Amino acid sequence: MITTASAPPTRTPRTLSRDERRTQLIEATIATISECGLSRTTLTEVARRAGLSHGLVLFHFDTKEKLLVETLDYLSDEYRNNWQMALKDCGPAPEQRLAALIDADFSPVVSNPGRVNAWASFWGESQSRPLYLSKCGENDAVYIRTLDGVCADMNTAYGYTVEPARAARMIRIMIEGLWLEMMTLLDPYSKEEAKQTAWTCASLLYPRHFGPDGLLRPEAGTPQ
């Protein structure tokens, strides 16, 4: 008689590994920060949202401050991994890499309202809590060097003359400002409108390669 293998048992919350449990708590923390802000985020509320006990939160993180620091690390690493994967998957030309970096900043992975609200809460505390600045400093420096390098390559490859560090700074500030406006305006514009605004910024810097809808496709035989 032929028998069929039974389906593997569904994993329940009780069987999560230590790393999965920590991720579950960090995700609950992000949701809490997004809705309540840092000052009103408590271990009790995080535990409630995660469907776990207060004692289990303490077992994994000891204190609220440790939980917040690890949450910031998690967000920072998530952001870095997002743009690095975008670069890995794009073409080698500098305009393709610049387009990939801009696209990455509007990926649902990092630009959803919960993530943006959590980032804004940490930004608001960074001046009074230098640890928050230092925790993200290395990742920020890597991103800035990468974007500076791409802008320098646009000059080398195509004869643009915009100072690379300034061009990169304009793009970074534009995107960060768009994130904040989408979060704070009473009548926010769409993510697509925000992205077109970022493309317009790129088009002002590199008009032969970008337009308000993104990377231009040069006609055959047309020099870049």
JSON list of C-alpha atoms in Angstrom, two decimals:
[
{"chain": "A", "resi": 1, "resn": "MET", "atom": "CA", "xyz": [0.00, 0.00, 0.00]},
{"chain": "A", "resi": 2, "resn": "ILE", "atom": "CA", "xyz": [1.30, 3.46, -0.91]},
{"chain": "A", "resi": 3, "resn": "THR", "atom": "CA", "xyz": [1.28, 5.93, 1.91]},
{"chain": "A", "resi": 4, "resn": "THR", "atom": "CA", "xyz": [1.72, 9.70, 1.66]},
{"chain": "A", "resi": 5, "resn": "ALA", "atom": "CA", "xyz": [4.03, 11.62, 3.94]},
{"chain": "A", "resi": 6, "resn": "SER", "atom": "CA", "xyz": [2.23, 13.82, 6.40]},
{"chain": "A", "resi": 7, "resn": "ALA", "atom": "CA", "xyz": [2.79, 17.56, 6.23]},
{"chain": "A", "resi": 8, "resn": "PRO", "atom": "CA", "xyz": [5.39, 18.93, 8.65]},
{"chain": "A", "resi": 9, "resn": "PRO", "atom": "CA", "xyz": [3.86, 20.33, 11.80]},
{"chain": "A", "resi": 10, "resn": "THR", "atom": "CA", "xyz": [3.16, 24.02, 11.84]},
{"chain": "A", "resi": 11, "resn": "ARG", "atom": "CA", "xyz": [5.65, 25.88, 13.95]},
{"chain": "A", "resi": 12, "resn": "THR", "atom": "CA", "xyz": [4.12, 27.53, 16.98]},
{"chain": "A", "resi": 13, "resn": "PRO", "atom": "CA", "xyz": [5.51, 30.54, 18.84]},
{"chain": "A", "resi": 14, "resn": "ARG", "atom": "CA", "xyz": [6.69, 28.23, 21.61]},
{"chain": "A", "resi": 15, "resn": "THR", "atom": "CA", "xyz": [9.15, 26.54, 19.24]},
{"chain": "A", "resi": 16, "resn": "LEU", "atom": "CA", "xyz": [10.88, 29.67, 17.92]},
{"chain": "A", "resi": 17, "resn": "SER", "atom": "CA", "xyz": [14.66, 29.76, 18.24]},
{"chain": "A", "resi": 18, "resn": "ARG", "atom": "CA", "xyz": [16.42, 32.33, 20.38]},
{"chain": "A", "resi": 19, "resn": "ASP", "atom": "CA", "xyz": [17.27, 34.49, 17.34]},
{"chain": "A", "resi": 20, "resn": "GLU", "atom": "CA", "xyz": [13.73, 34.26, 16.00]},
{"chain": "A", "resi": 21, "resn": "ARG", "atom": "CA", "xyz": [12.32, 35.21, 19.39]},
{"chain": "A", "resi": 22, "resn": "ARG", "atom": "CA", "xyz": [14.61, 38.26, 19.57]},
{"chain": "A", "resi": 23, "resn": "THR", "atom": "CA", "xyz": [13.54, 39.28, 16.08]},
{"chain": "A", "resi": 24, "resn": "GLN", "atom": "CA", "xyz": [9.90, 38.90, 17.11]},
{"chain": "A", "resi": 25, "resn": "LEU", "atom": "CA", "xyz": [10.48, 41.24, 20.06]},
{"chain": "A", "resi": 26, "resn": "ILE", "atom": "CA", "xyz": [12.40, 43.76, 17.97]},
{"chain": "A", "resi": 27, "resn": "GLU", "atom": "CA", "xyz": [9.61, 43.85, 15.39]},
{"chain": "A", "resi": 28, "resn": "ALA", "atom": "CA", "xyz": [7.13, 44.45, 18.21]},
{"chain": "A", "resi": 29, "resn": "THR", "atom": "CA", "xyz": [9.39, 47.24, 19.46]},
{"chain": "A", "resi": 30, "resn": "ILE", "atom": "CA", "xyz": [9.45, 48.90, 16.04]},
{"chain": "A", "resi": 31, "resn": "ALA", "atom": "CA", "xyz": [5.65, 48.82, 15.93]},
{"chain": "A", "resi": 32, "resn": "THR", "atom": "CA", "xyz": [5.44, 50.27, 19.44]},
{"chain": "A", "resi": 33, "resn": "ILE", "atom": "CA", "xyz": [7.94, 53.06, 18.72]},
{"chain": "A", "resi": 34, "resn": "SER", "atom": "CA", "xyz": [6.11, 53.88, 15.49]},
{"chain": "A", "resi": 35, "resn": "GLU", "atom": "CA", "xyz": [2.81, 54.34, 17.31]},
{"chain": "A", "resi": 36, "resn": "CYS", "atom": "CA", "xyz": [3.90, 55.61, 20.73]},
{"chain": "A", "resi": 37, "resn": "GLY", "atom": "CA", "xyz": [7.36, 57.16, 20.34]},
{"chain": "A", "resi": 38, "resn": "LEU", "atom": "CA", "xyz": [10.47, 56.24, 22.30]},
{"chain": "A", "resi": 39, "resn": "SER", "atom": "CA", "xyz": [9.51, 57.75, 25.64]},
{"chain": "A", "resi": 40, "resn": "ARG", "atom": "CA", "xyz": [6.17, 55.90, 25.80]},
{"chain": "A", "resi": 41, "resn": "THR", "atom": "CA", "xyz": [7.60, 52.60, 24.60]},
{"chain": "A", "resi": 42, "resn": "THR", "atom": "CA", "xyz": [7.68, 50.20, 27.54]},
{"chain": "A", "resi": 43, "resn": "LEU", "atom": "CA", "xyz": [8.76, 46.59, 27.93]},
{"chain": "A", "resi": 44, "resn": "THR", "atom": "CA", "xyz": [5.22, 45.76, 29.03]},
{"chain": "A", "resi": 45, "resn": "GLU", "atom": "CA", "xyz": [3.75, 47.16, 25.81]},
{"chain": "A", "resi": 46, "resn": "VAL", "atom": "CA", "xyz": [6.37, 45.41, 23.67]},
{"chain": "A", "resi": 47, "resn": "ALA", "atom": "CA", "xyz": [5.57, 42.12, 25.40]},
{"chain": "A", "resi": 48, "resn": "ARG", "atom": "CA", "xyz": [1.83, 42.66, 24.85]},
{"chain": "A", "resi": 49, "resn": "ARG", "atom": "CA", "xyz": [2.28, 43.32, 21.15]},
{"chain": "A", "resi": 50, "resn": "ALA", "atom": "CA", "xyz": [4.50, 40.28, 20.76]},
{"chain": "A", "resi": 51, "resn": "GLY", "atom": "CA", "xyz": [2.08, 38.11, 22.71]},
{"chain": "A", "resi": 52, "resn": "LEU", "atom": "CA", "xyz": [4.79, 37.23, 25.22]},
{"chain": "A", "resi": 53, "resn": "SER", "atom": "CA", "xyz": [5.45, 37.74, 28.90]},
{"chain": "A", "resi": 54, "resn": "HIS", "atom": "CA", "xyz": [7.24, 40.73, 30.38]},
{"chain": "A", "resi": 55, "resn": "GLY", "atom": "CA", "xyz": [9.73, 38.32, 31.92]},
{"chain": "A", "resi": 56, "resn": "LEU", "atom": "CA", "xyz": [10.67, 36.90, 28.53]},
{"chain": "A", "resi": 57, "resn": "VAL", "atom": "CA", "xyz": [11.47, 40.38, 27.24]},
{"chain": "A", "resi": 58, "resn": "LEU", "atom": "CA", "xyz": [13.77, 40.90, 30.23]},
{"chain": "A", "resi": 59, "resn": "PHE", "atom": "CA", "xyz": [15.37, 37.50, 29.64]},
{"chain": "A", "resi": 60, "resn": "HIS", "atom": "CA", "xyz": [16.41, 38.53, 26.13]},
{"chain": "A", "resi": 61, "resn": "PHE", "atom": "CA", "xyz": [17.25, 42.21, 26.61]},
{"chain": "A", "resi": 62, "resn": "ASP", "atom": "CA", "xyz": [17.60, 42.98, 30.37]},
{"chain": "A", "resi": 63, "resn": "THR", "atom": "CA", "xyz": [16.56, 46.64, 30.04]},
{"chain": "A", "resi": 64, "resn": "LYS", "atom": "CA", "xyz": [14.56, 48.94, 27.82]},
{"chain": "A", "resi": 65, "resn": "GLU", "atom": "CA", "xyz": [17.74, 50.76, 26.77]},
{"chain": "A", "resi": 66, "resn": "LYS", "atom": "CA", "xyz": [19.35, 47.54, 25.54]},
{"chain": "A", "resi": 67, "resn": "LEU", "atom": "CA", "xyz": [16.21, 46.67, 23.62]},
{"chain": "A", "resi": 68, "resn": "LEU", "atom": "CA", "xyz": [16.16, 50.11, 21.98]},
{"chain": "A", "resi": 69, "resn": "VAL", "atom": "CA", "xyz": [19.84, 49.94, 21.04]},
{"chain": "A", "resi": 70, "resn": "GLU", "atom": "CA", "xyz": [19.43, 46.50, 19.48]},
{"chain": "A", "resi": 71, "resn": "THR", "atom": "CA", "xyz": [16.33, 47.71, 17.64]},
{"chain": "A", "resi": 72, "resn": "LEU", "atom": "CA", "xyz": [18.32, 50.60, 16.20]},
{"chain": "A", "resi": 73, "resn": "ASP", "atom": "CA", "xyz": [21.09, 48.18, 15.18]},
{"chain": "A", "resi": 74, "resn": "TYR", "atom": "CA", "xyz": [18.47, 45.98, 13.51]},
{"chain": "A", "resi": 75, "resn": "LEU", "atom": "CA", "xyz": [17.00, 48.88, 11.54]},
{"chain": "A", "resi": 76, "resn": "SER", "atom": "CA", "xyz": [20.45, 50.12, 10.55]},
{"chain": "A", "resi": 77, "resn": "ASP", "atom": "CA", "xyz": [21.56, 46.69, 9.35]},
{"chain": "A", "resi": 78, "resn": "GLU", "atom": "CA", "xyz": [18.29, 46.21, 7.50]},
{"chain": "A", "resi": 79, "resn": "TYR", "atom": "CA", "xyz": [18.80, 49.51, 5.67]},
{"chain": "A", "resi": 80, "resn": "ARG", "atom": "CA", "xyz": [22.41, 48.65, 4.78]},
{"chain": "A", "resi": 81, "resn": "ASN", "atom": "CA", "xyz": [21.50, 45.18, 3.53]},
{"chain": "A", "resi": 82, "resn": "ASN", "atom": "CA", "xyz": [18.69, 46.65, 1.42]},
{"chain": "A", "resi": 83, "resn": "TRP", "atom": "CA", "xyz": [20.88, 49.07, -0.55]},
{"chain": "A", "resi": 84, "resn": "GLN", "atom": "CA", "xyz": [23.79, 46.65, -0.81]},
{"chain": "A", "resi": 85, "resn": "MET", "atom": "CA", "xyz": [21.52, 43.99, -2.31]},
{"chain": "A", "resi": 86, "resn": "ALA", "atom": "CA", "xyz": [20.18, 46.59, -4.75]},
{"chain": "A", "resi": 87, "resn": "LEU", "atom": "CA", "xyz": [23.74, 47.32, -5.91]},
{"chain": "A", "resi": 88, "resn": "LYS", "atom": "CA", "xyz": [24.49, 43.62, -6.21]},
{"chain": "A", "resi": 89, "resn": "ASP", "atom": "CA", "xyz": [21.50, 43.10, -8.50]},
{"chain": "A", "resi": 90, "resn": "CYS", "atom": "CA", "xyz": [22.01, 46.10, -10.81]},
{"chain": "A", "resi": 91, "resn": "GLY", "atom": "CA", "xyz": [24.31, 46.68, -13.77]},
{"chain": "A", "resi": 92, "resn": "PRO", "atom": "CA", "xyz": [27.88, 47.99, -13.44]},
{"chain": "A", "resi": 93, "resn": "ALA", "atom": "CA", "xyz": [27.44, 51.42, -15.05]},
{"chain": "A", "resi": 94, "resn": "PRO", "atom": "CA", "xyz": [27.43, 54.37, -12.62]},
{"chain": "A", "resi": 95, "resn": "GLU", "atom": "CA", "xyz": [23.97, 55.54, -13.69]},
{"chain": "A", "resi": 96, "resn": "GLN", "atom": "CA", "xyz": [22.62, 52.03, -13.04]},
{"chain": "A", "resi": 97, "resn": "ARG", "atom": "CA", "xyz": [24.18, 52.01, -9.58]},
{"chain": "A", "resi": 98, "resn": "LEU", "atom": "CA", "xyz": [22.81, 55.47, -8.78]},
{"chain": "A", "resi": 99, "resn": "ALA", "atom": "CA", "xyz": [19.34, 54.41, -9.95]},
{"chain": "A", "resi": 100, "resn": "ALA", "atom": "CA", "xyz": [19.58, 51.29, -7.77]},
{"chain": "A", "resi": 101, "resn": "LEU", "atom": "CA", "xyz": [20.50, 53.33, -4.69]},
{"chain": "A", "resi": 102, "resn": "ILE", "atom": "CA", "xyz": [17.59, 55.74, -5.20]},
{"chain": "A", "resi": 103, "resn": "ASP", "atom": "CA", "xyz": [15.19, 52.88, -5.85]},
{"chain": "A", "resi": 104, "resn": "ALA", "atom": "CA", "xyz": [16.39, 51.11, -2.70]},
{"chain": "A", "resi": 105, "resn": "ASP", "atom": "CA", "xyz": [15.39, 54.06, -0.51]},
{"chain": "A", "resi": 106, "resn": "PHE", "atom": "CA", "xyz": [11.78, 53.64, -1.65]},
{"chain": "A", "resi": 107, "resn": "SER", "atom": "CA", "xyz": [11.70, 49.87, -1.22]},
{"chain": "A", "resi": 108, "resn": "PRO", "atom": "CA", "xyz": [8.79, 48.63, 0.93]},
{"chain": "A", "resi": 109, "resn": "VAL", "atom": "CA", "xyz": [11.39, 46.96, 3.13]},
{"chain": "A", "resi": 110, "resn": "VAL", "atom": "CA", "xyz": [12.65, 50.28, 4.50]},
{"chain": "A", "resi": 111, "resn": "SER", "atom": "CA", "xyz": [10.18, 53.00, 3.49]},
{"chain": "A", "resi": 112, "resn": "ASN", "atom": "CA", "xyz": [6.95, 51.64, 4.99]},
{"chain": "A", "resi": 113, "resn": "PRO", "atom": "CA", "xyz": [5.33, 53.97, 7.56]},
{"chain": "A", "resi": 114, "resn": "GLY", "atom": "CA", "xyz": [6.26, 51.84, 10.57]},
{"chain": "A", "resi": 115, "resn": "ARG", "atom": "CA", "xyz": [9.96, 51.88, 9.68]},
{"chain": "A", "resi": 116, "resn": "VAL", "atom": "CA", "xyz": [10.02, 55.58, 8.82]},
{"chain": "A", "resi": 117, "resn": "ASN", "atom": "CA", "xyz": [8.22, 56.54, 12.05]},
{"chain": "A", "resi": 118, "resn": "ALA", "atom": "CA", "xyz": [10.65, 54.47, 14.10]},
{"chain": "A", "resi": 119, "resn": "TRP", "atom": "CA", "xyz": [13.63, 56.07, 12.35]},
{"chain": "A", "resi": 120, "resn": "ALA", "atom": "CA", "xyz": [12.20, 59.53, 13.01]},
{"chain": "A", "resi": 121, "resn": "SER", "atom": "CA", "xyz": [11.86, 58.72, 16.72]},
{"chain": "A", "resi": 122, "resn": "PHE", "atom": "CA", "xyz": [15.50, 57.72, 16.93]},
{"chain": "A", "resi": 123, "resn": "TRP", "atom": "CA", "xyz": [16.60, 60.78, 14.93]},
{"chain": "A", "resi": 124, "resn": "GLY", "atom": "CA", "xyz": [14.71, 62.98, 17.39]},
{"chain": "A", "resi": 125, "resn": "GLU", "atom": "CA", "xyz": [16.66, 61.51, 20.31]},
{"chain": "A", "resi": 126, "resn": "SER", "atom": "CA", "xyz": [20.09, 61.36, 18.67]},
{"chain": "A", "resi": 127, "resn": "GLN", "atom": "CA", "xyz": [21.37, 64.69, 19.99]},
{"chain": "A", "resi": 128, "resn": "SER", "atom": "CA", "xyz": [20.56, 63.82, 23.59]},
{"chain": "A", "resi": 129, "resn": "ARG", "atom": "CA", "xyz": [21.65, 60.19, 23.25]},
{"chain": "A", "resi": 130, "resn": "PRO", "atom": "CA", "xyz": [25.04, 60.12, 21.47]},
{"chain": "A", "resi": 131, "resn": "LEU", "atom": "CA", "xyz": [25.00, 56.32, 21.60]},
{"chain": "A", "resi": 132, "resn": "TYR", "atom": "CA", "xyz": [22.26, 56.34, 18.99]},
{"chain": "A", "resi": 133, "resn": "LEU", "atom": "CA", "xyz": [24.46, 58.39, 16.66]},
{"chain": "A", "resi": 134, "resn": "SER", "atom": "CA", "xyz": [27.51, 56.22, 17.19]},
{"chain": "A", "resi": 135, "resn": "LYS", "atom": "CA", "xyz": [25.62, 52.96, 16.65]},
{"chain": "A", "resi": 136, "resn": "CYS", "atom": "CA", "xyz": [24.65, 53.95, 13.10]},
{"chain": "A", "resi": 137, "resn": "GLY", "atom": "CA", "xyz": [27.77, 55.94, 12.28]},
{"chain": "A", "resi": 138, "resn": "GLU", "atom": "CA", "xyz": [29.72, 53.15, 10.61]},
{"chain": "A", "resi": 139, "resn": "ASN", "atom": "CA", "xyz": [26.84, 52.08, 8.36]},
{"chain": "A", "resi": 140, "resn": "ASP", "atom": "CA", "xyz": [26.15, 55.71, 7.44]},
{"chain": "A", "resi": 141, "resn": "ALA", "atom": "CA", "xyz": [29.81, 56.25, 6.56]},
{"chain": "A", "resi": 142, "resn": "VAL", "atom": "CA", "xyz": [29.83, 53.23, 4.25]},
{"chain": "A", "resi": 143, "resn": "TYR", "atom": "CA", "xyz": [26.69, 54.45, 2.47]},
{"chain": "A", "resi": 144, "resn": "ILE", "atom": "CA", "xyz": [28.04, 57.99, 2.09]},
{"chain": "A", "resi": 145, "resn": "ARG", "atom": "CA", "xyz": [31.35, 56.74, 0.65]},
{"chain": "A", "resi": 146, "resn": "THR", "atom": "CA", "xyz": [29.46, 54.51, -1.77]},
{"chain": "A", "resi": 147, "resn": "LEU", "atom": "CA", "xyz": [27.16, 57.27, -2.99]},
{"chain": "A", "resi": 148, "resn": "ASP", "atom": "CA", "xyz": [30.06, 59.74, -3.23]},
{"chain": "A", "resi": 149, "resn": "GLY", "atom": "CA", "xyz": [31.93, 57.18, -5.34]},
{"chain": "A", "resi": 150, "resn": "VAL", "atom": "CA", "xyz": [29.01, 56.65, -7.69]},
{"chain": "A", "resi": 151, "resn": "CYS", "atom": "CA", "xyz": [28.67, 60.39, -8.23]},
{"chain": "A", "resi": 152, "resn": "ALA", "atom": "CA", "xyz": [32.41, 60.66, -8.88]},
{"chain": "A", "resi": 153, "resn": "ASP", "atom": "CA", "xyz": [32.10, 57.86, -11.44]},
{"chain": "A", "resi": 154, "resn": "MET", "atom": "CA", "xyz": [29.33, 59.79, -13.21]},
{"chain": "A", "resi": 155, "resn": "ASN", "atom": "CA", "xyz": [31.81, 62.64, -13.70]},
{"chain": "A", "resi": 156, "resn": "THR", "atom": "CA", "xyz": [34.61, 60.35, -14.86]},
{"chain": "A", "resi": 157, "resn": "ALA", "atom": "CA", "xyz": [32.47, 58.35, -17.25]},
{"chain": "A", "resi": 158, "resn": "TYR", "atom": "CA", "xyz": [30.34, 61.11, -18.75]},
{"chain": "A", "resi": 159, "resn": "GLY", "atom": "CA", "xyz": [32.08, 64.44, -18.19]},
{"chain": "A", "resi": 160, "resn": "TYR", "atom": "CA", "xyz": [29.71, 65.89, -15.60]},
{"chain": "A", "resi": 161, "resn": "THR", "atom": "CA", "xyz": [31.29, 68.54, -13.38]},
{"chain": "A", "resi": 162, "resn": "VAL", "atom": "CA", "xyz": [29.11, 68.54, -10.24]},
{"chain": "A", "resi": 163, "resn": "GLU", "atom": "CA", "xyz": [31.31, 68.11, -7.14]},
{"chain": "A", "resi": 164, "resn": "PRO", "atom": "CA", "xyz": [30.63, 64.46, -6.16]},
{"chain": "A", "resi": 165, "resn": "ALA", "atom": "CA", "xyz": [30.25, 64.93, -2.40]},
{"chain": "A", "resi": 166, "resn": "ARG", "atom": "CA", "xyz": [27.79, 67.79, -2.92]},
{"chain": "A", "resi": 167, "resn": "ALA", "atom": "CA", "xyz": [25.78, 65.85, -5.48]},
{"chain": "A", "resi": 168, "resn": "ALA", "atom": "CA", "xyz": [25.60, 62.86, -3.13]},
{"chain": "A", "resi": 169, "resn": "ARG", "atom": "CA", "xyz": [24.60, 65.13, -0.25]},
{"chain": "A", "resi": 170, "resn": "MET", "atom": "CA", "xyz": [21.80, 66.69, -2.29]},
{"chain": "A", "resi": 171, "resn": "ILE", "atom": "CA", "xyz": [20.42, 63.25, -3.13]},
{"chain": "A", "resi": 172, "resn": "ARG", "atom": "CA", "xyz": [20.64, 62.04, 0.49]},
{"chain": "A", "resi": 173, "resn": "ILE", "atom": "CA", "xyz": [19.02, 65.17, 1.93]},
{"chain": "A", "resi": 174, "resn": "MET", "atom": "CA", "xyz": [16.28, 65.10, -0.70]},
{"chain": "A", "resi": 175, "resn": "ILE", "atom": "CA", "xyz": [15.33, 61.50, 0.08]},
{"chain": "A", "resi": 176, "resn": "GLU", "atom": "CA", "xyz": [15.46, 61.97, 3.86]},
{"chain": "A", "resi": 177, "resn": "GLY", "atom": "CA", "xyz": [13.28, 65.05, 3.52]},
{"chain": "A", "resi": 178, "resn": "LEU", "atom": "CA", "xyz": [10.79, 63.14, 1.39]},
{"chain": "A", "resi": 179, "resn": "TRP", "atom": "CA", "xyz": [10.59, 60.42, 4.02]},
{"chain": "A", "resi": 180, "resn": "LEU", "atom": "CA", "xyz": [9.85, 62.98, 6.72]},
{"chain": "A", "resi": 181, "resn": "GLU", "atom": "CA", "xyz": [7.29, 64.88, 4.66]},
{"chain": "A", "resi": 182, "resn": "MET", "atom": "CA", "xyz": [5.37, 61.73, 3.82]},
{"chain": "A", "resi": 183, "resn": "MET", "atom": "CA", "xyz": [5.21, 61.04, 7.54]},
{"chain": "A", "resi": 184, "resn": "THR", "atom": "CA", "xyz": [4.36, 64.51, 8.86]},
{"chain": "A", "resi": 185, "resn": "LEU", "atom": "CA", "xyz": [2.17, 66.28, 6.28]},
{"chain": "A", "resi": 186, "resn": "LEU", "atom": "CA", "xyz": [-1.54, 66.39, 7.04]},
{"chain": "A", "resi": 187, "resn": "ASP", "atom": "CA", "xyz": [-2.24, 65.50, 3.42]},
{"chain": "A", "resi": 188, "resn": "PRO", "atom": "CA", "xyz": [0.86, 63.52, 2.36]},
{"chain": "A", "resi": 189, "resn": "TYR", "atom": "CA", "xyz": [1.62, 62.84, -1.26]},
{"chain": "A", "resi": 190, "resn": "SER", "atom": "CA", "xyz": [2.08, 59.32, -2.56]},
{"chain": "A", "resi": 191, "resn": "LYS", "atom": "CA", "xyz": [5.29, 57.34, -2.47]},
{"chain": "A", "resi": 192, "resn": "GLU", "atom": "CA", "xyz": [5.31, 57.43, -6.27]},
{"chain": "A", "resi": 193, "resn": "GLU", "atom": "CA", "xyz": [5.22, 61.25, -6.21]},
{"chain": "A", "resi": 194, "resn": "ALA", "atom": "CA", "xyz": [8.05, 61.25, -3.66]},
{"chain": "A", "resi": 195, "resn": "LYS", "atom": "CA", "xyz": [10.09, 58.95, -5.87]},
{"chain": "A", "resi": 196, "resn": "GLN", "atom": "CA", "xyz": [9.51, 61.16, -8.91]},
{"chain": "A", "resi": 197, "resn": "THR", "atom": "CA", "xyz": [10.74, 64.12, -6.86]},
{"chain": "A", "resi": 198, "resn": "ALA", "atom": "CA", "xyz": [13.94, 62.21, -6.11]},
{"chain": "A", "resi": 199, "resn": "TRP", "atom": "CA", "xyz": [14.33, 61.36, -9.80]},
{"chain": "A", "resi": 200, "resn": "THR", "atom": "CA", "xyz": [13.87, 65.05, -10.64]},
{"chain": "A", "resi": 201, "resn": "CYS", "atom": "CA", "xyz": [16.73, 65.88, -8.27]},
{"chain": "A", "resi": 202, "resn": "ALA", "atom": "CA", "xyz": [18.91, 63.32, -10.06]},
{"chain": "A", "resi": 203, "resn": "SER", "atom": "CA", "xyz": [17.87, 64.77, -13.44]},
{"chain": "A", "resi": 204, "resn": "LEU", "atom": "CA", "xyz": [19.03, 68.24, -12.41]},
{"chain": "A", "resi": 205, "resn": "LEU", "atom": "CA", "xyz": [22.44, 66.82, -11.51]},
{"chain": "A", "resi": 206, "resn": "TYR", "atom": "CA", "xyz": [22.74, 64.38, -14.43]},
{"chain": "A", "resi": 207, "resn": "PRO", "atom": "CA", "xyz": [20.29, 65.52, -17.15]},
{"chain": "A", "resi": 208, "resn": "ARG", "atom": "CA", "xyz": [21.58, 63.18, -19.86]},
{"chain": "A", "resi": 209, "resn": "HIS", "atom": "CA", "xyz": [20.86, 60.12, -17.72]},
{"chain": "A", "resi": 210, "resn": "PHE", "atom": "CA", "xyz": [17.83, 60.82, -15.53]},
{"chain": "A", "resi": 211, "resn": "GLY", "atom": "CA", "xyz": [14.36, 62.27, -15.92]},
{"chain": "A", "resi": 212, "resn": "PRO", "atom": "CA", "xyz": [11.37, 62.62, -13.58]},
{"chain": "A", "resi": 213, "resn": "ASP", "atom": "CA", "xyz": [10.50, 58.96, -14.20]},
{"chain": "A", "resi": 214, "resn": "GLY", "atom": "CA", "xyz": [13.94, 57.60, -13.50]},
{"chain": "A", "resi": 215, "resn": "LEU", "atom": "CA", "xyz": [16.84, 56.35, -15.57]},
{"chain": "A", "resi": 216, "resn": "LEU", "atom": "CA", "xyz": [16.66, 57.43, -19.22]},
{"chain": "A", "resi": 217, "resn": "ARG", "atom": "CA", "xyz": [17.07, 54.91, -22.03]},
{"chain": "A", "resi": 218, "resn": "PRO", "atom": "CA", "xyz": [19.44, 56.46, -24.59]},
{"chain": "A", "resi": 219, "resn": "GLU", "atom": "CA", "xyz": [18.52, 56.06, -28.22]},
{"chain": "A", "resi": 220, "resn": "ALA", "atom": "CA", "xyz": [20.70, 53.67, -30.17]},
{"chain": "A", "resi": 221, "resn": "GLY", "atom": "CA", "xyz": [23.87, 55.37, -31.31]},
{"chain": "A", "resi": 222, "resn": "THR", "atom": "CA", "xyz": [23.36, 58.38, -29.02]},
{"chain": "A", "resi": 223, "resn": "PRO", "atom": "CA", "xyz": [26.47, 59.07, -26.89]},
{"chain": "A", "resi": 224, "resn": "GLN", "atom": "CA", "xyz": [25.94, 59.19, -23.14]}
]
